[in-house]
């Protein structure tokens, strides 16, 4: 199939025009002003068809300084705008994303490679977090407590931090930015965003969408900043004492570097790193539900979610039956251009990801694993980009090195167990601790899984898969996942500093703990 016809067929060119994406785009922005930079050229190719979408000149160190200085000035103005007013501006942003949902969803699908439905879902997450942030802007609750001293009042309140640095990954090129930015903005912070260099146009599109809102509300230049570049921009941000919080999403390896740099200057880091997520399938599970949860969890976004299901831990008594059902489902998967809604699985992000996929399959075989559903790289018509692979299933052992490692690809490892205690031990027996799930109709098994003796992950689900979190709950994980929490619940506190206040409204000055200091 001719790729030019394919691009035209799915109205990508129309979507790019609507989003203000041109062949050569700016590499830095301070919200109101977008400017050309003189750094190295970053070209964005679609993994769907291998075509060049556009190119960007990366931001330089000088561009970085310009942006940070604008953000510093903007913060002093923005923090004094009332929180409800900041919320109203975020509400308007949500309306703009509603208008551009289809176009942005197509760009996410085309530039990143996830299905169009998942692209639309990602934009919906932006809309949802905008709505959440609007309500939050009239809360931001503190706490009042009783003082031991007479005629004293004690309370806690929260103040904005300042500049929030956001480093996001390619697999969720727009949603994760919004989780951070929308909450940070209503909290009174300003943001500098460094998106993945693999998906720069999605970031530019988001900045284009909100520019009119910023201008119409006289928001100071520097509240919403964008810096496109490679890891060097991330290093500048991580080492910059002017940025009190770095929120970084990506691999555990990357997160350790960020944490070390930020920690060395006693800054704050909010880390959302790797996952090695498992579903436990008990003999009391409804296999029809397992099928949906496990297959989408394993192959959605071509296995490139941090919450992707990578391990399926199945009770020995139903192992063969479960494998039979899974094999049949995998044989029916349609792999192809993500903009074609008939397809279930799109491409991996690039050729390096394909190499990692192939290496993982070789490694599991070397370690003694058995392929139940064979993998492989797809070639031929419709697969010209070289980024399409077959979702596969391997029978393995939890102690295999490759099983302990997170491979960003649609590879599902299956393991057997005999007791619920054994299953939980297997589930917890990896360095990562993001998402987990159990399928069972037995209340005791479900409650044990959710108890302090159960899953050690930040997310633990019953009768739903590991993937597909809602924005209302705090999102994040433990161990090598980094311990950060984003999105809903009280995750907003990460973007603020807590202050304890004591007011003496009496005429005496008693000291705490009954200390006497008379003279």
PDB file of C-alpha atoms in Angstrom, residues 7 9 14 33 42-43 91-92 100 107 127 183 231 256 262 268 358 373 480:
ATOM      1  CA  UNK A   7      -1.584   9.081   5.229  1.00  0.00           C
ATOM      2  CA  UNK A   9      -6.788   8.121   3.885  1.00  0.00           C
ATOM      3  CA  UNK A  14      -5.698  17.641   7.886  1.00  0.00           C
ATOM      4  CA  UNK A  33       6.077  33.037  22.144  1.00  0.00           C
ATOM      5  CA  UNK A  42      15.323  16.196  15.507  1.00  0.00           C
ATOM      6  CA  UNK A  43      13.271  14.431  12.852  1.00  0.00           C
ATOM      7  CA  UNK A  91     -11.105  24.727  32.504  1.00  0.00           C
ATOM      8  CA  UNK A  92     -10.789  26.694  29.290  1.00  0.00           C
ATOM      9  CA  UNK A 100      -9.144  19.185  19.129  1.00  0.00           C
ATOM     10  CA  UNK A 107      -1.346  12.706  15.862  1.00  0.00           C
ATOM     11  CA  UNK A 127      -9.787  16.591  29.435  1.00  0.00           C
ATOM     12  CA  UNK A 183      -2.364  20.226  38.838  1.00  0.00           C
ATOM     13  CA  UNK A 231      18.816  13.889  27.558  1.00  0.00           C
ATOM     14  CA  UNK A 256      18.057   6.733  39.031  1.00  0.00           C
ATOM     15  CA  UNK A 262      18.104  16.192  42.048  1.00  0.00           C
ATOM     16  CA  UNK A 268      12.422  17.035  45.008  1.00  0.00           C
ATOM     17  CA  UNK A 358      13.882  -9.782  19.470  1.00  0.00           C
ATOM     18  CA  UNK A 373       2.763 -18.269  20.836  1.00  0.00           C
ATOM     19  CA  UNK A 480      12.166   0.579  41.327  1.00  0.00           C
TER      20      UNK A 480
END
